Short mmCIF file of C-alpha atoms in Angstrom, two decimals:
data_model
loop_
_atom_site.label_atom_id
_atom_site.label_comp_id
_atom_site.label_asym_id
_atom_site.label_seq_id
_atom_site.Cartn_x
_atom_site.Cartn_y
_atom_site.Cartn_z
CA UNK K 42 -2.01 26.48 -38.30
CA UNK K 43 -0.19 29.92 -38.95
CA UNK K 44 0.40 31.07 -34.61
CA UNK K 45 -0.50 34.66 -34.00
CA UNK K 46 1.94 37.44 -33.92
CA UNK K 47 1.91 37.36 -29.89
CA UNK K 48 3.86 34.01 -30.32
CA UNK K 49 7.25 34.94 -31.88
CA UNK K 50 7.69 38.28 -29.60
CA UNK K 51 7.02 36.14 -26.73
CA UNK K 52 8.85 33.01 -28.31
CA UNK K 53 11.79 36.58 -29.50
CA UNK K 54 11.29 37.43 -26.17
CA UNK K 55 12.13 34.23 -24.00
CA UNK K 56 15.18 33.86 -26.45
CA UNK K 57 17.06 36.79 -26.54
CA UNK K 58 16.63 36.29 -21.90
CA UNK K 59 18.13 33.53 -22.96
CA UNK K 60 21.93 34.91 -23.90
CA UNK K 61 21.00 37.83 -22.07
CA UNK K 62 21.10 35.52 -18.35
CA UNK K 63 24.14 33.02 -20.24
CA UNK K 64 26.16 36.31 -21.45
CA UNK K 65 25.95 37.80 -17.67
CA UNK K 66 26.54 34.91 -16.76
CA UNK K 67 29.46 34.02 -18.99
CA UNK K 68 30.77 37.53 -17.49
CA UNK K 69 30.82 36.52 -14.09
CA UNK K 70 32.31 33.48 -14.40
CA UNK K 71 35.81 33.71 -12.07
CA UNK K 72 38.86 33.71 -13.45
CA UNK K 73 40.75 30.01 -13.05
CA UNK K 74 44.46 30.24 -11.16
CA UNK K 75 45.51 28.44 -13.45
CA UNK K 76 45.35 30.81 -16.32
CA UNK K 77 46.46 33.69 -14.29
CA UNK K 78 49.50 31.26 -13.40
CA UNK K 79 50.06 30.92 -16.96
CA UNK K 80 49.83 34.71 -18.00
CA UNK K 81 52.00 35.19 -15.53
CA UNK K 82 54.55 33.12 -17.10
CA UNK K 83 53.89 34.86 -20.25
CA UNK K 84 54.54 38.22 -19.77
CA UNK K 85 57.87 36.96 -18.04
CA UNK K 86 58.94 34.86 -21.37
CA UNK K 87 57.65 38.59 -23.28
CA UNK K 88 60.32 40.69 -21.03
CA UNK K 89 62.97 38.79 -21.97
CA UNK K 90 61.73 38.27 -25.70
CA UNK K 91 60.91 42.25 -25.78
CA UNK K 92 64.42 43.46 -24.04
CA UNK K 93 62.04 45.74 -21.92
CA UNK K 94 63.77 47.13 -18.06
CA UNK K 95 60.70 47.26 -17.30
CA UNK K 96 56.89 46.58 -17.02
CA UNK K 97 53.77 45.84 -14.80
CA UNK K 98 49.94 44.37 -15.37
CA UNK K 99 47.16 44.20 -13.76
CA UNK K 100 43.63 43.30 -14.72
CA UNK K 101 40.36 44.07 -13.24
CA UNK K 102 37.42 41.21 -13.36
CA UNK K 103 34.03 42.05 -11.65
CA UNK K 104 34.62 45.03 -9.81
CA UNK K 105 37.90 43.47 -7.64
CA UNK K 106 41.90 43.72 -8.95
CA UNK K 107 42.04 40.03 -9.87
CA UNK K 108 46.32 40.21 -10.82
CA UNK K 109 48.63 42.98 -10.36
CA UNK K 110 52.65 42.15 -10.69
CA UNK K 111 56.06 43.73 -11.45
CA UNK K 112 58.47 42.86 -14.43
CA UNK K 113 62.11 43.92 -14.08
CA UNK K 114 63.69 46.58 -13.71
CA UNK K 115 62.90 50.64 -13.13
CA UNK K 116 66.20 51.50 -14.08
CA UNK K 117 68.60 49.99 -17.34
CA UNK K 118 71.73 50.68 -15.94
CA UNK K 119 70.84 51.43 -11.92
CA UNK K 120 68.67 48.59 -11.56
CA UNK K 121 66.10 48.71 -8.82
CA UNK K 122 62.85 45.89 -8.84
CA UNK K 123 59.44 47.46 -10.51
CA UNK K 124 56.61 45.61 -8.62
CA UNK K 125 53.10 47.24 -8.51
CA UNK K 126 53.16 50.28 -6.71
CA UNK K 127 55.55 51.57 -9.39
CA UNK K 128 54.58 54.82 -10.79
CA UNK K 129 55.09 54.83 -14.52
CA UNK K 130 53.61 58.01 -17.51
CA UNK K 131 50.81 56.42 -19.41
CA UNK K 132 50.55 59.56 -21.70
CA UNK K 133 47.29 59.52 -23.25
CA UNK K 134 45.60 57.18 -21.15
CA UNK K 135 45.35 60.48 -19.99
CA UNK K 136 42.31 61.79 -21.67
CA UNK K 137 40.05 59.56 -20.70
CA UNK K 138 40.43 61.36 -17.44
CA UNK K 139 40.23 65.01 -19.37
CA UNK K 140 37.17 63.89 -20.95
CA UNK K 141 35.29 62.32 -17.56
CA UNK K 142 35.84 65.53 -15.56
CA UNK K 143 34.05 67.24 -18.55
CA UNK K 144 31.66 64.83 -17.94
CA UNK K 145 31.66 65.69 -14.17
CA UNK K 146 30.85 69.86 -15.60
CA UNK K 147 27.78 67.84 -17.37
CA UNK K 148 26.14 66.32 -15.08
CA UNK K 149 26.20 69.54 -12.94
CA UNK K 150 25.05 71.50 -15.52
CA UNK K 151 27.74 74.01 -15.30
CA UNK K 152 28.87 72.32 -19.78
CA UNK K 153 26.52 70.99 -22.20
CA UNK K 154 28.42 68.92 -24.60
CA UNK K 155 27.82 70.37 -27.72
CA UNK K 156 28.99 74.02 -26.07
CA UNK K 157 30.98 75.69 -28.61
CA UNK K 158 34.35 76.05 -27.53
CA UNK K 159 34.24 79.85 -27.77
CA UNK K 160 31.86 79.62 -25.39
CA UNK K 161 34.79 79.76 -22.80
CA UNK K 162 37.88 79.57 -24.64
CA UNK K 163 36.41 83.17 -26.42
CA UNK K 164 40.49 83.14 -27.66
CA UNK K 165 40.45 79.83 -29.27
CA UNK K 166 40.54 80.42 -33.35
CA UNK K 167 41.42 77.87 -35.96
CA UNK K 168 41.97 78.26 -39.76
CA UNK K 169 38.33 78.84 -40.49
CA UNK K 170 35.98 80.97 -38.73
CA UNK K 171 32.87 78.50 -39.32
CA UNK K 172 35.37 75.58 -37.45
CA UNK K 173 35.77 77.97 -35.13
CA UNK K 174 32.77 79.10 -34.23
CA UNK K 175 31.13 75.28 -34.78
CA UNK K 176 33.75 73.52 -32.44
CA UNK K 177 32.37 72.11 -29.81
CA UNK K 178 33.18 70.03 -26.58
CA UNK K 179 32.86 66.25 -28.11
CA UNK K 180 35.03 67.85 -31.15
CA UNK K 181 37.66 68.54 -28.66
CA UNK K 182 37.30 65.18 -27.29
CA UNK K 183 37.04 62.87 -30.91
CA UNK K 184 40.18 63.63 -32.96
CA UNK K 185 37.69 64.75 -35.24
CA UNK K 186 38.72 69.12 -36.29
CA UNK K 187 40.33 68.30 -38.73
CA UNK K 188 43.87 68.47 -39.28
CA UNK K 189 46.39 65.07 -39.63
CA UNK K 190 47.08 63.38 -36.36
CA UNK K 191 49.79 64.91 -34.14
CA UNK K 192 48.99 67.81 -36.31
CA UNK K 193 50.53 70.88 -34.26
CA UNK K 194 52.62 69.24 -31.48
CA UNK K 195 55.79 71.01 -31.62
CA UNK K 196 53.81 73.47 -30.12
CA UNK K 197 54.48 71.75 -27.00
CA UNK K 198 57.15 69.60 -26.89
CA UNK K 199 60.03 71.33 -24.89
CA UNK K 200 58.88 74.82 -25.39
CA UNK K 201 58.50 77.06 -22.86
CA UNK K 202 55.04 77.92 -24.53
CA UNK K 203 51.39 78.12 -21.80
CA UNK K 204 49.08 76.32 -22.76
CA UNK K 205 46.49 79.29 -24.30
CA UNK K 206 49.86 80.41 -25.94
CA UNK K 207 49.52 76.96 -27.71
CA UNK K 208 46.41 76.71 -28.04
CA UNK K 209 46.45 80.57 -29.28
CA UNK K 210 48.37 79.78 -32.33
CA UNK K 211 46.90 77.20 -33.68
CA UNK K 212 44.82 79.52 -36.46
CA UNK K 213 47.75 78.85 -38.24
CA UNK K 214 47.28 74.70 -38.32
CA UNK K 215 46.21 73.64 -41.35
CA UNK K 216 43.22 71.14 -42.57
CA UNK K 217 43.98 68.03 -44.34
CA UNK K 218 39.99 67.07 -44.52
CA UNK K 219 36.69 68.00 -43.61
CA UNK K 220 35.25 69.61 -39.95
CA UNK K 221 34.03 66.56 -38.92
CA UNK K 222 34.69 64.45 -41.84
CA UNK K 223 37.55 62.36 -40.42
CA UNK K 224 40.43 60.85 -38.05
CA UNK K 225 42.86 63.19 -36.91
CA UNK K 226 44.24 62.68 -33.36
CA UNK K 227 44.77 65.19 -31.75
CA UNK K 228 46.70 66.47 -28.62
CA UNK K 229 45.87 70.04 -28.75
CA UNK K 230 42.66 69.82 -28.67
CA UNK K 231 42.77 67.98 -25.31
CA UNK K 232 44.75 70.93 -24.53
CA UNK K 233 42.08 73.00 -25.16
CA UNK K 234 39.50 70.99 -22.88
CA UNK K 235 42.13 71.32 -20.25
CA UNK K 236 41.65 74.71 -20.26
CA UNK K 237 38.06 74.87 -20.61
CA UNK K 238 38.20 72.48 -17.27
CA UNK K 239 38.94 76.05 -15.52
CA UNK K 240 37.79 78.30 -17.59
CA UNK K 241 34.36 76.84 -15.97
CA UNK K 242 36.35 76.13 -12.48
CA UNK K 243 38.19 78.54 -11.97
CA UNK K 244 41.19 75.73 -10.30
CA UNK K 245 43.40 73.70 -13.10
CA UNK K 246 42.76 70.82 -14.73
CA UNK K 247 46.01 69.69 -12.28
CA UNK K 248 43.50 70.40 -9.59
CA UNK K 249 40.75 69.45 -10.64
CA UNK K 250 42.10 65.63 -12.11
CA UNK K 251 43.88 65.42 -7.82
CA UNK K 252 40.13 65.90 -5.96
CA UNK K 253 36.71 64.95 -8.98
CA UNK K 254 39.12 61.66 -9.32
CA UNK K 255 42.82 60.48 -7.49
CA UNK K 256 40.86 61.45 -4.27
CA UNK K 257 37.58 59.30 -4.07
CA UNK K 258 39.99 57.00 -5.69
CA UNK K 259 42.06 56.05 -3.29
CA UNK K 260 45.06 57.25 -5.65
CA UNK K 261 47.01 58.57 -3.64
CA UNK K 262 50.94 58.45 -5.67
CA UNK K 263 49.70 58.91 -8.54
CA UNK K 264 50.82 62.37 -10.65
CA UNK K 265 49.55 65.30 -12.64
CA UNK K 266 52.94 66.78 -13.51
CA UNK K 267 56.45 65.29 -14.42
CA UNK K 268 57.70 67.73 -10.50
CA UNK K 269 55.95 65.69 -8.57
CA UNK K 270 58.36 63.05 -9.46
CA UNK K 271 61.15 65.02 -7.18
CA UNK K 272 62.10 62.06 -4.30
CA UNK K 273 60.09 60.32 -4.99
CA UNK K 274 61.46 56.18 -5.82
CA UNK K 275 59.00 54.01 -6.96
CA UNK K 276 60.00 55.97 -10.34
CA UNK K 277 60.37 53.90 -13.00
CA UNK K 278 63.09 55.49 -15.51
CA UNK K 279 62.24 56.45 -19.39
CA UNK K 280 64.47 54.39 -20.87
CA UNK K 281 64.67 55.35 -25.37
CA UNK K 282 66.82 52.52 -27.16
CA UNK K 283 71.21 52.95 -29.28
CA UNK K 284 71.87 52.57 -32.38
CA UNK K 285 71.72 49.08 -31.68
CA UNK K 286 68.61 48.83 -31.04
CA UNK K 287 69.47 48.56 -26.44
CA UNK K 288 67.36 49.78 -24.36
CA UNK K 289 69.33 53.23 -22.98
CA UNK K 290 67.56 55.30 -19.10
CA UNK K 291 66.31 58.97 -20.45
CA UNK K 292 65.42 61.80 -18.39
CA UNK K 293 61.66 63.07 -18.33
CA UNK K 294 61.59 66.43 -19.00
CA UNK K 295 58.62 68.47 -17.29
CA UNK K 296 55.87 69.20 -20.31
CA UNK K 297 53.25 70.71 -18.48
CA UNK K 298 51.75 72.35 -21.28
CA UNK K 299 50.63 69.19 -22.53
CA UNK K 300 49.07 67.65 -19.22
CA UNK K 301 45.29 67.46 -20.08
CA UNK K 302 46.76 64.80 -23.19
CA UNK K 303 48.70 63.45 -21.60
CA UNK K 304 50.43 64.23 -18.26
CA UNK K 305 49.65 61.58 -15.66
CA UNK K 306 51.55 59.44 -13.85
CA UNK K 307 50.16 56.57 -11.72
CA UNK K 308 50.40 53.35 -11.21
CA UNK K 309 48.77 49.95 -11.86
CA UNK K 310 47.15 49.31 -8.07
CA UNK K 311 46.34 53.00 -9.03
CA UNK K 312 44.97 52.33 -12.60
CA UNK K 313 43.44 49.63 -11.65
CA UNK K 314 40.28 51.32 -9.18
CA UNK K 315 40.35 54.11 -12.09
CA UNK K 316 39.40 50.65 -14.56
CA UNK K 317 36.66 49.57 -11.69
CA UNK K 318 35.18 53.61 -11.85
CA UNK K 319 34.76 52.92 -15.53
CA UNK K 320 33.44 48.98 -15.73
CA UNK K 321 31.83 50.74 -12.90
CA UNK K 322 30.17 53.46 -15.14
CA UNK K 323 31.10 56.37 -13.21
CA UNK K 324 30.67 54.46 -9.74
CA UNK K 325 33.36 53.35 -7.82
CA UNK K 326 32.73 51.34 -4.35
CA UNK K 327 29.18 52.96 -4.26
CA UNK K 328 29.66 56.13 -4.52
CA UNK K 329 28.66 58.66 -7.87
CA UNK K 330 31.60 59.98 -9.28
CA UNK K 331 29.45 60.54 -13.02
CA UNK K 332 26.71 59.95 -14.17
CA UNK K 333 25.87 56.57 -16.69
CA UNK K 334 24.43 58.30 -18.78
CA UNK K 335 28.11 60.54 -18.69
CA UNK K 336 29.76 57.35 -19.65
CA UNK K 337 27.54 56.25 -21.83
CA UNK K 338 27.81 59.67 -24.06
CA UNK K 339 32.36 58.41 -23.43
CA UNK K 340 31.61 54.87 -25.05
CA UNK K 341 29.28 56.34 -27.67
CA UNK K 342 30.73 56.42 -31.25
CA UNK K 343 31.38 59.88 -32.76
CA UNK K 344 33.71 59.57 -35.23
CA UNK K 345 34.17 56.27 -37.35
CA UNK K 346 37.36 55.00 -38.34
CA UNK K 347 37.11 52.51 -41.23
CA UNK K 348 39.03 48.61 -40.55
CA UNK K 349 42.45 49.05 -42.57
CA UNK K 350 42.36 45.74 -44.32
CA UNK K 351 46.02 44.45 -42.27
CA UNK K 352 42.84 45.20 -39.75
CA UNK K 353 40.50 42.93 -41.47
CA UNK K 354 43.53 40.12 -41.90
CA UNK K 355 44.77 40.17 -38.39
CA UNK K 356 41.61 40.56 -36.29
CA UNK K 357 38.81 39.62 -38.97
CA UNK K 358 36.37 39.40 -36.11
CA UNK K 359 36.38 43.01 -36.19
CA UNK K 360 34.00 44.97 -38.02
CA UNK K 361 33.85 48.28 -35.79
CA UNK K 362 36.63 51.07 -34.90
CA UNK K 363 35.55 54.19 -33.51
CA UNK K 364 36.37 56.97 -31.33
CA UNK K 365 34.48 57.72 -28.40
CA UNK K 366 34.83 60.61 -25.82
CA UNK K 367 39.22 60.01 -24.63
CA UNK K 368 39.13 55.87 -25.20
CA UNK K 369 39.33 54.56 -28.36
CA UNK K 370 36.23 51.61 -29.48
CA UNK K 371 35.68 48.90 -32.11
CA UNK K 372 34.21 45.02 -31.41
CA UNK K 373 35.98 41.77 -31.21
CA UNK K 374 35.05 38.31 -30.52
CA UNK K 375 31.86 39.65 -30.91
CA UNK K 376 32.19 42.19 -27.68
CA UNK K 377 32.97 46.03 -27.49
CA UNK K 378 35.55 47.14 -26.55
CA UNK K 379 36.60 50.48 -24.78
CA UNK K 380 40.42 50.67 -25.17
CA UNK K 381 43.42 53.14 -25.41
CA UNK K 382 47.45 53.57 -25.21
CA UNK K 383 49.84 56.17 -24.04
CA UNK K 384 52.96 56.86 -25.42
CA UNK K 385 55.10 59.73 -23.93
CA UNK K 386 58.98 60.13 -24.37
CA UNK K 387 60.20 56.62 -23.06
CA UNK K 388 57.71 55.48 -21.53
CA UNK K 389 53.97 53.45 -23.68
CA UNK K 390 51.16 51.59 -21.60
CA UNK K 391 48.03 50.64 -22.76
CA UNK K 392 44.63 50.38 -20.85
CA UNK K 393 41.57 47.95 -22.76
CA UNK K 394 37.91 47.67 -20.64
CA UNK K 395 35.61 45.22 -21.60
CA UNK K 396 32.36 45.94 -20.10
CA UNK K 397 30.81 42.66 -21.45
CA UNK K 398 32.78 40.26 -19.39
CA UNK K 399 33.40 42.99 -16.48
CA UNK K 400 37.25 42.94 -17.18
CA UNK K 401 39.97 45.36 -17.68
CA UNK K 402 44.05 45.61 -18.62
CA UNK K 403 46.45 48.07 -18.26
CA UNK K 404 49.30 47.55 -19.38
CA UNK K 405 52.52 49.97 -18.48
CA UNK K 406 56.17 49.85 -19.54
CA UNK K 407 59.31 51.90 -18.86
CA UNK K 408 60.35 50.97 -22.54
CA UNK K 409 59.23 52.69 -26.09
CA UNK K 410 58.59 49.14 -27.57
CA UNK K 411 54.90 48.22 -28.36
CA UNK K 412 55.04 44.65 -25.72
CA UNK K 413 51.91 46.27 -24.19
CA UNK K 414 49.18 45.81 -27.12
CA UNK K 415 50.49 42.25 -28.29
CA UNK K 416 50.19 41.58 -24.01
CA UNK K 417 47.23 43.37 -23.95
CA UNK K 418 45.73 40.85 -26.77
CA UNK K 419 47.06 37.72 -24.87
CA UNK K 420 44.85 38.71 -21.83
CA UNK K 421 42.11 39.26 -23.37
CA UNK K 422 41.87 36.56 -25.41
CA UNK K 423 42.87 33.51 -22.93
CA UNK K 424 40.39 36.22 -19.93
CA UNK K 425 37.39 35.26 -23.16
CA UNK K 426 38.85 31.68 -22.47
CA UNK K 427 40.02 30.56 -25.97
CA UNK K 428 41.17 27.83 -26.80
CA UNK K 429 43.92 28.50 -29.60
CA UNK K 430 45.12 31.87 -28.63
CA UNK K 431 47.03 33.44 -30.38
CA UNK K 432 51.25 33.73 -29.93
CA UNK K 433 50.31 37.28 -30.11
CA UNK K 434 53.64 38.47 -28.32
CA UNK K 435 55.79 36.27 -31.10
CA UNK K 436 52.87 37.57 -33.97
CA UNK K 437 54.09 41.23 -33.72
CA UNK K 438 58.22 40.52 -32.77
CA UNK K 439 58.26 38.68 -36.39
CA UNK K 440 55.81 41.65 -37.92
CA UNK K 441 58.37 43.95 -36.16
CA UNK K 442 61.30 42.06 -37.37
CA UNK K 443 60.17 42.47 -40.88
CA UNK K 444 59.75 45.84 -40.81
CA UNK K 445 62.95 46.93 -39.54
CA UNK K 446 64.50 44.47 -42.63
CA UNK K 447 62.34 46.44 -45.15
CA UNK K 448 63.31 50.06 -43.71
CA UNK K 449 67.21 48.66 -43.37
CA UNK K 450 67.42 47.95 -47.35
CA UNK K 451 65.50 50.88 -47.71
CA UNK K 452 68.17 52.70 -45.85
CA UNK K 453 71.06 50.94 -47.26
CA UNK K 454 69.57 52.12 -50.83
CA UNK K 455 69.46 55.63 -49.70
CA UNK K 456 73.36 55.43 -48.43
CA UNK K 457 74.09 55.01 -51.52
CA UNK K 458 73.27 57.77 -53.03
CA UNK K 459 73.08 59.05 -49.59
CA UNK K 460 76.08 62.08 -50.22
CA UNK K 461 77.00 64.01 -53.53
CA UNK K 462 80.22 65.76 -53.81
CA UNK K 463 80.66 69.18 -53.28
CA UNK K 464 80.99 72.77 -51.10
CA UNK K 465 77.26 74.67 -49.47
CA UNK K 466 76.22 76.42 -51.92
CA UNK K 467 76.91 80.03 -50.32
CA UNK K 468 79.17 81.25 -47.49
CA UNK K 469 78.23 79.48 -44.77
CA UNK K 470 77.50 83.13 -43.33
CA UNK K 471 74.80 83.25 -45.94
CA UNK K 472 72.48 81.75 -43.93
CA UNK K 473 72.98 82.89 -41.32
CA UNK K 474 70.53 84.74 -39.59
CA UNK K 475 66.82 84.69 -37.94
CA UNK K 476 64.40 82.48 -39.19
CA UNK K 477 60.14 82.81 -38.03
CA UNK K 478 57.19 80.62 -39.28
CA UNK K 479 53.94 82.11 -38.12
CA UNK K 480 53.38 78.48 -36.35
CA UNK K 481 55.78 78.82 -33.46
CA UNK K 482 58.04 81.77 -33.61
CA UNK K 483 61.01 82.31 -34.91
CA UNK K 484 64.65 80.18 -34.93
CA UNK K 485 67.92 81.58 -35.03
CA UNK K 486 71.32 79.95 -37.15
CA UNK K 487 75.21 81.41 -36.54
CA UNK K 488 78.11 80.41 -37.54
CA UNK K 489 80.18 79.54 -34.96
CA UNK K 490 84.34 78.23 -35.50
CA UNK K 491 84.33 77.71 -39.03
CA UNK K 492 80.31 75.81 -37.86
CA UNK K 493 76.78 76.32 -38.14
CA UNK K 494 74.50 76.12 -35.79
CA UNK K 495 70.19 75.86 -35.24
CA UNK K 496 68.07 76.71 -32.15
CA UNK K 497 64.63 77.01 -31.91
CA UNK K 498 64.10 79.88 -29.57
CA UNK K 499 61.12 78.38 -28.05
CA UNK K 500 62.49 75.53 -26.95
CA UNK K 501 65.32 76.39 -25.96
CA UNK K 502 66.57 72.19 -25.90
CA UNK K 503 66.40 71.67 -29.10
CA UNK K 504 68.49 72.33 -31.75
CA UNK K 505 72.66 71.42 -32.63
CA UNK K 506 75.02 72.51 -35.65
CA UNK K 507 74.34 71.50 -38.79
CA UNK K 508 76.80 68.93 -41.03
CA UNK K 509 77.36 70.41 -45.06
CA UNK K 510 75.28 67.69 -46.93
CA UNK K 511 74.07 68.67 -50.64
CA UNK K 512 73.88 71.56 -52.23
CA UNK K 513 71.95 73.68 -49.37
CA UNK K 514 70.89 71.22 -46.98
CA UNK K 515 72.62 69.94 -43.86
CA UNK K 516 72.36 67.15 -41.58
CA UNK K 517 71.33 68.32 -38.03
CA UNK K 518 73.20 66.88 -34.71
CA UNK K 519 70.63 67.49 -32.25
CA UNK K 520 72.85 69.03 -29.26
CA UNK K 521 70.04 66.87 -27.27
CA UNK K 522 69.39 63.27 -28.68
CA UNK K 523 65.28 63.17 -27.12
CA UNK K 524 64.11 59.58 -27.15
CA UNK K 525 61.22 60.85 -29.32
CA UNK K 526 63.98 62.93 -32.21
CA UNK K 527 64.54 61.53 -35.37
CA UNK K 528 67.95 61.81 -37.86
CA UNK K 529 67.09 65.83 -39.54
CA UNK K 530 68.23 67.76 -42.06
CA UNK K 531 67.98 71.85 -42.73
CA UNK K 532 67.08 72.48 -46.44
CA UNK K 533 68.10 76.67 -47.12
CA UNK K 534 65.33 77.88 -49.51
CA UNK K 535 66.90 80.34 -52.13
CA UNK K 536 64.12 83.40 -53.12
CA UNK K 537 63.56 85.58 -55.93
CA UNK K 538 66.67 87.57 -54.90
CA UNK K 539 69.38 84.69 -54.74
CA UNK K 540 69.06 85.17 -51.76
CA UNK K 541 68.63 82.47 -48.51
CA UNK K 542 65.07 83.18 -47.91
CA UNK K 543 63.56 80.33 -45.60
CA UNK K 544 63.94 77.37 -44.18
CA UNK K 545 62.03 73.97 -43.64
CA UNK K 546 63.58 70.88 -41.17
CA UNK K 547 62.49 67.32 -43.25
CA UNK K 548 61.89 63.94 -40.85
CA UNK K 549 60.87 60.88 -40.96
CA UNK K 550 59.32 61.21 -37.94
CA UNK K 551 56.24 59.68 -37.02
CA UNK K 552 55.47 61.90 -34.09
CA UNK K 553 55.64 64.54 -35.17
CA UNK K 554 54.76 66.68 -38.29
CA UNK K 555 58.54 69.32 -38.42
CA UNK K 556 57.06 70.44 -42.22
CA UNK K 557 54.46 71.96 -40.35
CA UNK K 558 57.94 74.92 -39.69
CA UNK K 559 57.67 76.80 -42.28
CA UNK K 560 60.32 79.33 -41.10
CA UNK K 561 60.72 82.08 -43.31
CA UNK K 562 64.26 84.48 -43.07
CA UNK K 563 63.43 88.09 -41.21
CA UNK K 564 66.77 89.08 -40.38
#
C-alpha cells in the first residue's frame, strides 16, 4: 500500500530540518587553534614567496574576530612594522559601504532602489535618452549601465574634475552592450551613487559614511580621504614594481573625486567590524544599522555573469557568478560567497564573506601583486575543513610565471620589429598645438629645445616628453611614473588637408582606456 502524500511531505520536512540543523551546527563550530597557527605559518611563507612588503589579515567567525595580524613592513625603504591596526587603502571594497549607505536611505523611506537616478541628479546624461531616463539606483550599483569595464576612469585619475564634472562628461562614453544586458565594471556609476547620497541627505558622502558607519562601528582610525592621513604614523606606503619586478614605495595621491567608488582607508581590525555588521545582516552589537531586507537586496544577484571555462576548471564547484549591489557573489563548495576586491595605486586588497559559515576574511596589502586572492582562498578552504585543499599561493605563482613568460616572448618579438629607421613625416613644429577630447578636455603639445612634450590639462601631473618611434608615432615618456601607468605611444592623425588633425594615446593598460580620448586639433 502506497503511503499517503502527507507522509512524504512530513519526511521531506524532517530531512530538510536535519540538514539545516547539521549545517547550522557546522557553522557554529569553533576554529581550532592549530588551524590558525597553520594559517599564520602559511601567510608568513607567502609574504616571502610573493616578495610583498607588507600585509595584514583578519578573520571573523561567529561574530568574533578570531585572528588579526600584520606581516612585513610599512615601507620597503624605511621599514616600520605592519600590525593589525595599520591603515591601508581598501579601494573598491569601499563600494559595499556606498551601497549600504543607500540601503539606509531606502530603510528611512528617503529613496527607493528603483528610483530613476535623474530624480536626484537631473544633470546626469548618458549615451541614450532612454537609458538616461531609465537608469535607477540598482543599476548604479550592479555594473549594468552598458559600459565596458573601467570606462571613463581617466576622468578621475589625477584630474582636478569634481564628481559632478566627471558625471557631466559621462554622456560622451560609448556603450559596448545593451542597457542591463551585460557586465561592465563601472567606478563612475558609484561616483554617481555617492552624489545621490549627498543630494538626498545634504551631507557629503564622506560625512555620511563617517556618521552612519565609522562612528557606530567604532572605526575611529578609518578615513574617507587621503588628506586625512597627514600626520598619521601607522599607515602603509603603496608600492609599485621597478623594471626588475621588485617593489618600490610610491606616494599616495589624493583622488577625492573617486571616493564613493574606492576612497576608504582602514585597518583589518576595523574592517573586521564591518564584516561583523555584514554577517549579522545589518546589526552590530545589538544595534540595527540597516535592515535585513536591505542586506538581502544587496546580496541578491542583480547582474549575472558567465562562468568562464578557465574558472570552471580552477573552481569546479562554482556554478554561478553575479554582481549584487556593491558586492560580487558566487557559490563555492556548496556555500554562497559574497566578496569584493580592491586595487589602489600600489595597494591591493580583498574581503570575503561566507554567510552560511558566519565567516569573513579580509586581506590588505601594500603591494600591486595578487597575493590577497590566494590567501583568501586558502583561508576559506582551511576553515571549511578541506583536508586536501589546494596550495593556492603556489598555484597562482605558477600561473603568473607562465603568463609573464608568454608576455616576455611577445615583447621580444615586438622588439625585433620595434623601430623602422626614419624621421617624422613632418617638422616637429607641425605636431604642436591644442587638442580637444569632448570626453576628457584639452591636451597641449609643445616644442622646447628640440623636443616635443604633451600635457593633459585636466590632470596637471600627467604628461611627458615624446620620443619619435616611427612615422607619426611617438613614445610617451611619462614625467611621473605612476604605478598604474604603462608604456604609452602618441599617434598623430593626418587630416584630409594633409596637416595634423588629431591625436590618439595608445596603451595596453588594463586599468584605463586611453583609446576613449579622441583628440582633435583645435588650435
